[in-house]
PDB file of C-alpha atoms in Angstrom:
ATOM      1  CA  ALA A   1      -4.680 -15.932  -7.665  1.00 97.00           C
ATOM      2  CA  CYS A   2      -1.694 -18.286  -7.441  1.00 97.00           C
ATOM      3  CA  ALA A   3       0.051 -16.453 -10.279  1.00 98.00           C
ATOM      4  CA  ALA A   4      -0.620 -13.099  -8.584  1.00 98.00           C
ATOM      5  CA  VAL A   5       0.935 -14.070  -5.272  1.00 97.00           C
ATOM      6  CA  HIS A   6       3.862 -15.750  -7.041  1.00 98.00           C
ATOM      7  CA  ALA A   7       4.517 -12.647  -9.161  1.00 98.00           C
ATOM      8  CA  SER A   8       4.372 -10.410  -6.083  1.00 98.00           C
ATOM      9  CA  VAL A   9       6.862 -12.543  -4.188  1.00 98.00           C
ATOM     10  CA  HIS A  10       9.089 -12.707  -7.276  1.00 98.00           C
ATOM     11  CA  ALA A  11       9.020  -8.898  -7.552  1.00 98.00           C
ATOM     12  CA  ALA A  12      10.201  -8.630  -3.939  1.00 98.00           C
ATOM     13  CA  ASP A  13      12.915 -11.174  -4.714  1.00 97.00           C
ATOM     14  CA  LEU A  14      14.160  -9.099  -7.648  1.00 98.00           C
ATOM     15  CA  VAL A  15      14.412  -6.017  -5.438  1.00 97.00           C
ATOM     16  CA  ALA A  16      16.160  -8.006  -2.702  1.00 97.00           C
ATOM     17  CA  ASP A  17      18.678  -9.132  -5.332  1.00 97.00           C
ATOM     18  CA  GLY A  18      19.442  -5.584  -6.451  1.00 95.00           C
ATOM     19  CA  LEU A  19      16.742  -4.342  -8.807  1.00 95.00           C
ATOM     20  CA  PRO A  20      16.143  -0.664  -7.922  1.00 89.00           C
ATOM     21  CA  ALA A  21      12.356  -1.103  -7.660  1.00 96.00           C
ATOM     22  CA  ALA A  22       9.628  -3.401  -8.960  1.00 97.00           C
ATOM     23  CA  TYR A  23       5.911  -3.154  -9.676  1.00 98.00           C
ATOM     24  CA  ALA A  24       3.815  -6.327  -9.605  1.00 98.00           C
ATOM     25  CA  ALA A  25       0.880  -5.665 -11.961  1.00 97.00           C
ATOM     26  CA  VAL A  26      -1.353  -8.442 -10.650  1.00 97.00           C
ATOM     27  CA  ARG A  27      -4.965  -9.437 -10.278  1.00 96.00           C
ATOM     28  CA  PRO A  28      -6.723 -10.390  -8.074  1.00 97.00           C
ATOM     29  CA  PRO A  29      -5.710  -7.962  -5.296  1.00 97.00           C
ATOM     30  CA  GLY A  30      -4.757  -9.267  -1.873  1.00 98.00           C
ATOM     31  CA  HIS A  31      -5.002  -7.006   1.157  1.00 98.00           C
ATOM     32  CA  HIS A  32      -8.440  -8.202   2.344  1.00 98.00           C
ATOM     33  CA  ALA A  33      -7.234 -11.826   2.538  1.00 98.00           C
ATOM     34  CA  GLY A  34      -6.375 -12.859   6.086  1.00 97.00           C
ATOM     35  CA  PRO A  35      -4.472 -15.785   7.571  1.00 95.00           C
ATOM     36  CA  ALA A  36      -7.418 -18.159   7.149  1.00 95.00           C
ATOM     37  CA  TYR A  37     -10.019 -16.406   5.004  1.00 95.00           C
ATOM     38  CA  PHE A  38     -10.606 -14.572   1.736  1.00 95.00           C
ATOM     39  CA  GLY A  39     -12.816 -11.580   1.016  1.00 92.00           C
ATOM     40  CA  GLY A  40     -13.184  -8.370  -0.929  1.00 92.00           C
ATOM     41  CA  SER A  41     -12.091 -10.069  -4.179  1.00 94.00           C
ATOM     42  CA  CYS A  42      -8.837 -11.152  -2.455  1.00 96.00           C
ATOM     43  CA  TYR A  43      -7.795 -14.809  -2.162  1.00 97.00           C
ATOM     44  CA  PHE A  44      -4.118 -14.642  -1.154  1.00 98.00           C
ATOM     45  CA  ASN A  45      -2.509 -11.638   0.490  1.00 98.00           C
ATOM     46  CA  ASN A  46       0.101 -10.678  -2.086  1.00 98.00           C
ATOM     47  CA  ALA A  47       1.821  -7.914  -0.110  1.00 98.00           C
ATOM     48  CA  ALA A  48       1.834  -9.906   3.129  1.00 98.00           C
ATOM     49  CA  ALA A  49       3.290 -12.956   1.383  1.00 98.00           C
ATOM     50  CA  SER A  50       5.997 -10.751  -0.114  1.00 98.00           C
ATOM     51  CA  ALA A  51       6.844  -9.284   3.295  1.00 98.00           C
ATOM     52  CA  GLN A  52       6.961 -12.729   4.883  1.00 98.00           C
ATOM     53  CA  HIS A  53       9.214 -13.968   2.073  1.00 98.00           C
ATOM     54  CA  LEU A  54      11.665 -11.107   2.677  1.00 98.00           C
ATOM     55  CA  ARG A  55      11.680 -11.938   6.384  1.00 98.00           C
ATOM     56  CA  ALA A  56      12.488 -15.549   5.509  1.00 97.00           C
ATOM     57  CA  ARG A  57      15.350 -14.282   3.349  1.00 97.00           C
ATOM     58  CA  GLY A  58      16.880 -12.568   6.348  1.00 97.00           C
ATOM     59  CA  PHE A  59      15.432  -9.059   6.234  1.00 98.00           C
ATOM     60  CA  ALA A  60      15.021  -8.019   9.862  1.00 98.00           C
ATOM     61  CA  SER A  61      12.032  -5.766   9.259  1.00 98.00           C
ATOM     62  CA  VAL A  62       9.659  -4.840   6.440  1.00 98.00           C
ATOM     63  CA  ALA A  63       7.164  -1.985   6.140  1.00 98.00           C
ATOM     64  CA  ILE A  64       3.914  -2.245   4.183  1.00 99.00           C
ATOM     65  CA  VAL A  65       2.385   1.099   3.160  1.00 98.00           C
ATOM     66  CA  ASP A  66      -1.196   0.649   1.956  1.00 98.00           C
ATOM     67  CA  ILE A  67      -2.665   3.474  -0.160  1.00 98.00           C
ATOM     68  CA  ASP A  68      -5.735   1.582  -1.390  1.00 98.00           C
ATOM     69  CA  ALA A  69      -8.972   3.444  -0.633  1.00 97.00           C
ATOM     70  CA  HIS A  70     -10.070   0.528   1.547  1.00 97.00           C
ATOM     71  CA  GLN A  71      -8.239  -0.611   4.653  1.00 98.00           C
ATOM     72  CA  GLY A  72      -6.369  -3.913   4.345  1.00 98.00           C
ATOM     73  CA  ASN A  73      -8.029  -5.841   7.136  1.00 98.00           C
ATOM     74  CA  GLY A  74      -6.303  -9.072   6.130  1.00 98.00           C
ATOM     75  CA  THR A  75      -2.837  -7.549   6.201  1.00 98.00           C
ATOM     76  CA  GLN A  76      -3.546  -5.954   9.564  1.00 98.00           C
ATOM     77  CA  GLU A  77      -4.676  -9.249  11.085  1.00 98.00           C
ATOM     78  CA  ILE A  78      -1.705 -11.199   9.731  1.00 98.00           C
ATOM     79  CA  PHE A  79       0.821  -8.890  11.385  1.00 98.00           C
ATOM     80  CA  TRP A  80      -1.302  -7.668  14.314  1.00 98.00           C
ATOM     81  CA  SER A  81       0.893  -9.221  17.019  1.00 98.00           C
ATOM     82  CA  ARG A  82       4.236  -8.947  15.240  1.00 98.00           C
ATOM     83  CA  GLY A  83       6.782  -6.206  15.617  1.00 98.00           C
ATOM     84  CA  ASP A  84       8.877  -7.103  12.575  1.00 98.00           C
ATOM     85  CA  VAL A  85       6.384  -5.799   9.972  1.00 98.00           C
ATOM     86  CA  LEU A  86       4.980  -2.277  10.070  1.00 98.00           C
ATOM     87  CA  TYR A  87       1.536  -1.922   8.493  1.00 98.00           C
ATOM     88  CA  ALA A  88       0.528   1.674   7.702  1.00 98.00           C
ATOM     89  CA  SER A  89      -2.739   2.289   5.863  1.00 98.00           C
ATOM     90  CA  VAL A  90      -4.249   5.520   4.502  1.00 98.00           C
ATOM     91  CA  HIS A  91      -7.895   4.865   3.617  1.00 98.00           C
ATOM     92  CA  VAL A  92     -11.489   6.064   3.678  1.00 97.00           C
ATOM     93  CA  ASP A  93     -12.883   6.364   7.183  1.00 96.00           C
ATOM     94  CA  PRO A  94     -14.724   3.080   7.827  1.00 95.00           C
ATOM     95  CA  ALA A  95     -17.261   5.013   9.935  1.00 94.00           C
ATOM     96  CA  ALA A  96     -18.544   6.444   6.644  1.00 92.00           C
ATOM     97  CA  GLY A  97     -19.743   2.965   5.698  1.00 88.00           C
ATOM     98  CA  TRP A  98     -16.938   1.967   3.345  1.00 85.00           C
ATOM     99  CA  TYR A  99     -15.800  -1.653   3.205  1.00 90.00           C
ATOM    100  CA  PRO A 100     -14.459  -3.041   5.467  1.00 92.00           C
ATOM    101  CA  HIS A 101     -16.546  -0.945   7.847  1.00 88.00           C
ATOM    102  CA  PHE A 102     -15.681  -3.076  10.881  1.00 92.00           C
ATOM    103  CA  VAL A 103     -11.934  -2.318  10.910  1.00 97.00           C
ATOM    104  CA  GLY A 104      -9.411   0.415  10.123  1.00 97.00           C
ATOM    105  CA  TYR A 105      -9.991   2.880  12.951  1.00 98.00           C
ATOM    106  CA  ALA A 106      -7.195   5.061  14.311  1.00 97.00           C
ATOM    107  CA  ASP A 107      -7.144   3.370  17.714  1.00 98.00           C
ATOM    108  CA  GLU A 108      -6.177   0.011  16.172  1.00 98.00           C
ATOM    109  CA  ILE A 109      -2.411  -0.108  16.727  1.00 98.00           C
ATOM    110  CA  GLY A 110      -1.590  -3.797  17.218  1.00 98.00           C
ATOM    111  CA  GLU A 111      -0.971  -5.775  20.370  1.00 98.00           C
ATOM    112  CA  GLY A 112       1.807  -7.655  22.148  1.00 98.00           C
ATOM    113  CA  ASP A 113       5.035  -7.559  20.167  1.00 98.00           C
ATOM    114  CA  GLY A 114       3.123  -5.731  17.442  1.00 98.00           C
ATOM    115  CA  LEU A 115       1.922  -2.862  19.618  1.00 98.00           C
ATOM    116  CA  GLY A 116       2.578   0.316  17.640  1.00 98.00           C
ATOM    117  CA  ALA A 117       3.422  -1.558  14.423  1.00 98.00           C
ATOM    118  CA  THR A 118      -0.078  -1.023  13.002  1.00 98.00           C
ATOM    119  CA  LEU A 119      -0.967   2.486  11.880  1.00 98.00           C
ATOM    120  CA  ASN A 120      -4.410   3.412  10.545  1.00 98.00           C
ATOM    121  CA  LEU A 121      -5.098   6.813   8.988  1.00 98.00           C
ATOM    122  CA  PRO A 122      -8.820   7.033   8.146  1.00 97.00           C
ATOM    123  CA  LEU A 123      -9.634  10.068   5.993  1.00 97.00           C
ATOM    124  CA  PRO A 124     -13.094  11.532   5.322  1.00 96.00           C
ATOM    125  CA  PRO A 125     -14.680  10.654   1.956  1.00 95.00           C
ATOM    126  CA  GLY A 126     -13.488  12.963  -0.798  1.00 96.00           C
ATOM    127  CA  ALA A 127     -10.413  14.072   1.162  1.00 97.00           C
ATOM    128  CA  GLY A 128      -8.368  14.510  -2.007  1.00 96.00           C
ATOM    129  CA  HIS A 129      -4.801  15.130  -3.123  1.00 97.00           C
ATOM    130  CA  GLN A 130      -3.492  17.418  -0.387  1.00 98.00           C
ATOM    131  CA  SER A 131      -4.929  15.283   2.421  1.00 98.00           C
ATOM    132  CA  TYR A 132      -3.122  12.203   1.136  1.00 98.00           C
ATOM    133  CA  LEU A 133       0.186  14.046   0.868  1.00 98.00           C
ATOM    134  CA  TYR A 134      -0.293  15.562   4.328  1.00 98.00           C
ATOM    135  CA  ALA A 135      -1.050  12.168   5.886  1.00 98.00           C
ATOM    136  CA  MET A 136       1.961  10.611   4.200  1.00 98.00           C
ATOM    137  CA  GLU A 137       4.417  13.369   5.074  1.00 97.00           C
ATOM    138  CA  ARG A 138       3.231  14.104   8.625  1.00 98.00           C
ATOM    139  CA  VAL A 139       2.393  10.610   9.887  1.00 98.00           C
ATOM    140  CA  VAL A 140       3.555   7.754   7.632  1.00 98.00           C
ATOM    141  CA  LEU A 141       7.067   9.083   6.948  1.00 98.00           C
ATOM    142  CA  PRO A 142       7.857   9.673  10.650  1.00 98.00           C
ATOM    143  CA  ALA A 143       6.599   6.148  11.373  1.00 98.00           C
ATOM    144  CA  LEU A 144       8.922   4.747   8.707  1.00 98.00           C
ATOM    145  CA  ASP A 145      11.806   6.762  10.118  1.00 98.00           C
ATOM    146  CA  ARG A 146      11.196   5.294  13.585  1.00 98.00           C
ATOM    147  CA  PHE A 147      10.742   1.747  12.290  1.00 98.00           C
ATOM    148  CA  LYS A 148      13.778   1.787   9.956  1.00 98.00           C
ATOM    149  CA  PRO A 149      12.657  -1.081   7.677  1.00 98.00           C
ATOM    150  CA  ASP A 150      15.064  -3.116   5.578  1.00 98.00           C
ATOM    151  CA  ALA A 151      12.561  -2.987   2.699  1.00 98.00           C
ATOM    152  CA  ILE A 152       9.283  -1.227   1.862  1.00 98.00           C
ATOM    153  CA  ILE A 153       6.283  -2.744   0.107  1.00 98.00           C
ATOM    154  CA  VAL A 154       3.451  -0.548  -1.171  1.00 98.00           C
ATOM    155  CA  ALA A 155      -0.047  -2.011  -1.459  1.00 98.00           C
ATOM    156  CA  CYS A 156      -0.818   0.166  -4.462  1.00 98.00           C
ATOM    157  CA  GLY A 157      -4.550   0.549  -4.997  1.00 98.00           C
ATOM    158  CA  PHE A 158      -5.957   3.173  -7.367  1.00 98.00           C
ATOM    159  CA  ASP A 159      -9.528   3.223  -6.085  1.00 97.00           C
ATOM    160  CA  ALA A 160      -8.890   6.522  -4.295  1.00 97.00           C
ATOM    161  CA  ALA A 161      -9.096   8.150  -7.735  1.00 97.00           C
ATOM    162  CA  ALA A 162     -11.747  10.793  -8.358  1.00 93.00           C
ATOM    163  CA  VAL A 163     -13.863   8.758 -10.780  1.00 92.00           C
ATOM    164  CA  ASP A 164     -13.504   5.357  -9.158  1.00 95.00           C
ATOM    165  CA  PRO A 165     -16.920   3.746  -8.530  1.00 93.00           C
ATOM    166  CA  LEU A 166     -15.766   2.160  -5.254  1.00 90.00           C
ATOM    167  CA  GLY A 167     -13.520   4.840  -3.783  1.00 87.00           C
ATOM    168  CA  ARG A 168     -14.171   8.427  -4.876  1.00 80.00           C
ATOM    169  CA  MET A 169     -11.481  10.005  -2.714  1.00 96.00           C
ATOM    170  CA  LEU A 170     -10.896  12.687  -5.383  1.00 96.00           C
ATOM    171  CA  CYS A 171      -7.261  11.785  -5.952  1.00 98.00           C
ATOM    172  CA  THR A 172      -5.700  12.114  -9.410  1.00 97.00           C
ATOM    173  CA  ALA A 173      -2.857  10.505 -11.301  1.00 97.00           C
ATOM    174  CA  GLU A 174      -0.642  13.269  -9.901  1.00 96.00           C
ATOM    175  CA  THR A 175      -1.540  12.129  -6.377  1.00 98.00           C
ATOM    176  CA  PHE A 176      -0.203   8.669  -7.080  1.00 98.00           C
ATOM    177  CA  ARG A 177       2.874  10.091  -8.766  1.00 97.00           C
ATOM    178  CA  ALA A 178       3.580  12.225  -5.687  1.00 98.00           C
ATOM    179  CA  LEU A 179       2.953   9.348  -3.260  1.00 98.00           C
ATOM    180  CA  THR A 180       5.342   7.179  -5.268  1.00 98.00           C
ATOM    181  CA  ARG A 181       8.002   9.900  -5.127  1.00 98.00           C
ATOM    182  CA  ILE A 182       7.589  10.221  -1.355  1.00 98.00           C
ATOM    183  CA  VAL A 183       7.923   6.487  -0.761  1.00 98.00           C
ATOM    184  CA  MET A 184      10.874   6.189  -3.168  1.00 98.00           C
ATOM    185  CA  GLN A 185      12.712   8.909  -1.268  1.00 98.00           C
ATOM    186  CA  ALA A 186      11.982   7.127   2.018  1.00 98.00           C
ATOM    187  CA  ALA A 187      13.278   3.840   0.610  1.00 98.00           C
ATOM    188  CA  ASP A 188      16.444   5.542  -0.632  1.00 97.00           C
ATOM    189  CA  ARG A 189      16.998   7.088   2.787  1.00 97.00           C
ATOM    190  CA  LEU A 190      16.127   4.088   4.956  1.00 98.00           C
ATOM    191  CA  CYS A 191      16.715   0.828   3.105  1.00 98.00           C
ATOM    192  CA  ASP A 192      19.037   1.341   0.170  1.00 97.00           C
ATOM    193  CA  GLY A 193      16.099   1.921  -2.187  1.00 97.00           C
ATOM    194  CA  LYS A 194      14.511  -1.510  -1.702  1.00 98.00           C
ATOM    195  CA  LEU A 195      10.935  -0.828  -2.829  1.00 98.00           C
ATOM    196  CA  THR A 196       8.280  -3.171  -4.206  1.00 98.00           C
ATOM    197  CA  LEU A 197       4.803  -2.058  -5.265  1.00 98.00           C
ATOM    198  CA  VAL A 198       2.002  -4.605  -5.475  1.00 98.00           C
ATOM    199  CA  HIS A 199      -1.189  -3.734  -7.356  1.00 98.00           C
ATOM    200  CA  GLU A 200      -4.357  -3.705  -5.264  1.00 98.00           C
ATOM    201  CA  GLY A 201      -7.764  -2.144  -6.057  1.00 96.00           C
ATOM    202  CA  GLY A 202      -8.833   0.288  -8.743  1.00 96.00           C
ATOM    203  CA  TYR A 203     -12.081  -0.148 -10.642  1.00 95.00           C
ATOM    204  CA  SER A 204     -12.314   2.661 -13.176  1.00 95.00           C
ATOM    205  CA  GLU A 205     -11.384   1.148 -16.518  1.00 94.00           C
ATOM    206  CA  VAL A 206     -10.880   4.599 -18.010  1.00 95.00           C
ATOM    207  CA  TYR A 207      -8.751   6.116 -15.240  1.00 96.00           C
ATOM    208  CA  VAL A 208      -6.709   3.395 -13.553  1.00 96.00           C
ATOM    209  CA  PRO A 209      -4.306   3.304 -16.548  1.00 95.00           C
ATOM    210  CA  PHE A 210      -3.464   6.987 -16.065  1.00 96.00           C
ATOM    211  CA  CYS A 211      -2.779   6.456 -12.363  1.00 97.00           C
ATOM    212  CA  GLY A 212      -0.679   3.369 -13.016  1.00 96.00           C
ATOM    213  CA  HIS A 213       1.242   5.082 -15.788  1.00 96.00           C
ATOM    214  CA  ALA A 214       2.081   7.991 -13.463  1.00 96.00           C
ATOM    215  CA  VAL A 215       3.460   5.555 -10.883  1.00 97.00           C
ATOM    216  CA  LEU A 216       5.575   3.742 -13.473  1.00 96.00           C
ATOM    217  CA  GLU A 217       6.822   7.057 -14.866  1.00 96.00           C
ATOM    218  CA  GLU A 218       7.999   8.087 -11.420  1.00 96.00           C
ATOM    219  CA  LEU A 219       9.521   4.693 -10.624  1.00 96.00           C
ATOM    220  CA  SER A 220      11.509   4.567 -13.844  1.00 95.00           C
ATOM    221  CA  GLY A 221      12.439   8.232 -14.076  1.00 94.00           C
ATOM    222  CA  SER A 222      10.735   8.374 -17.457  1.00 91.00           C
ATOM    223  CA  ASP A 223       9.758  11.642 -19.109  1.00 84.00           C
ATOM    224  CA  ILE A 224       7.177   9.897 -21.301  1.00 86.00           C
ATOM    225  CA  THR A 225       4.021  11.344 -19.799  1.00 83.00           C
ATOM    226  CA  ALA A 226       0.480  10.175 -20.467  1.00 83.00           C
ATOM    227  CA  PRO A 227      -1.538  13.427 -20.400  1.00 85.00           C
ATOM    228  CA  ASP A 228      -4.318  13.222 -17.844  1.00 86.00           C
TER     229      ASP A 228
END
């Protein structure tokens, strides 16, 4: 857990120092870890620590885009009352009984200085490829454009994949490739390409590698494709 949070912060450092983009391939994940608790296999909040580190380095604002199938309750709580970090999450509707079922509803938008800096997009189970792209293009991108972050961090979970035992959102490797492309273009437009991806969930041993490979292909501009 200590190595995971250190690697995530180091990845953000590399991007801050000029690396075009970085992917922190870490375990355990982090987005269910709050300011004073752990849960959901998360002990330290890797993405939140990375965002806080960038703020300490002088970045005025940071956006965290969470595409894990489960809402990042810990990340939301950490930045709930802060306006310097945007938290936008696309996830399974918690009303359908998915963990964490007690948080992640659309009316949760932060409070105080953080009012409007939390964005929850709960999707119905099995929503699939087009729903994710629609949510990203119609809601998350406009939010990023309004917020104008100095850097973007993606909480990159692969449990929205079709065969994942804990997600089953019917996404494919091509979904994650497309989401990566969308966020890369936003980073290029808004914050000089400063983009860090931090690995979150994903529990299909046979399919997570295809999703991860698609993301790395897109990040690196590689034409070496792992056939799905």
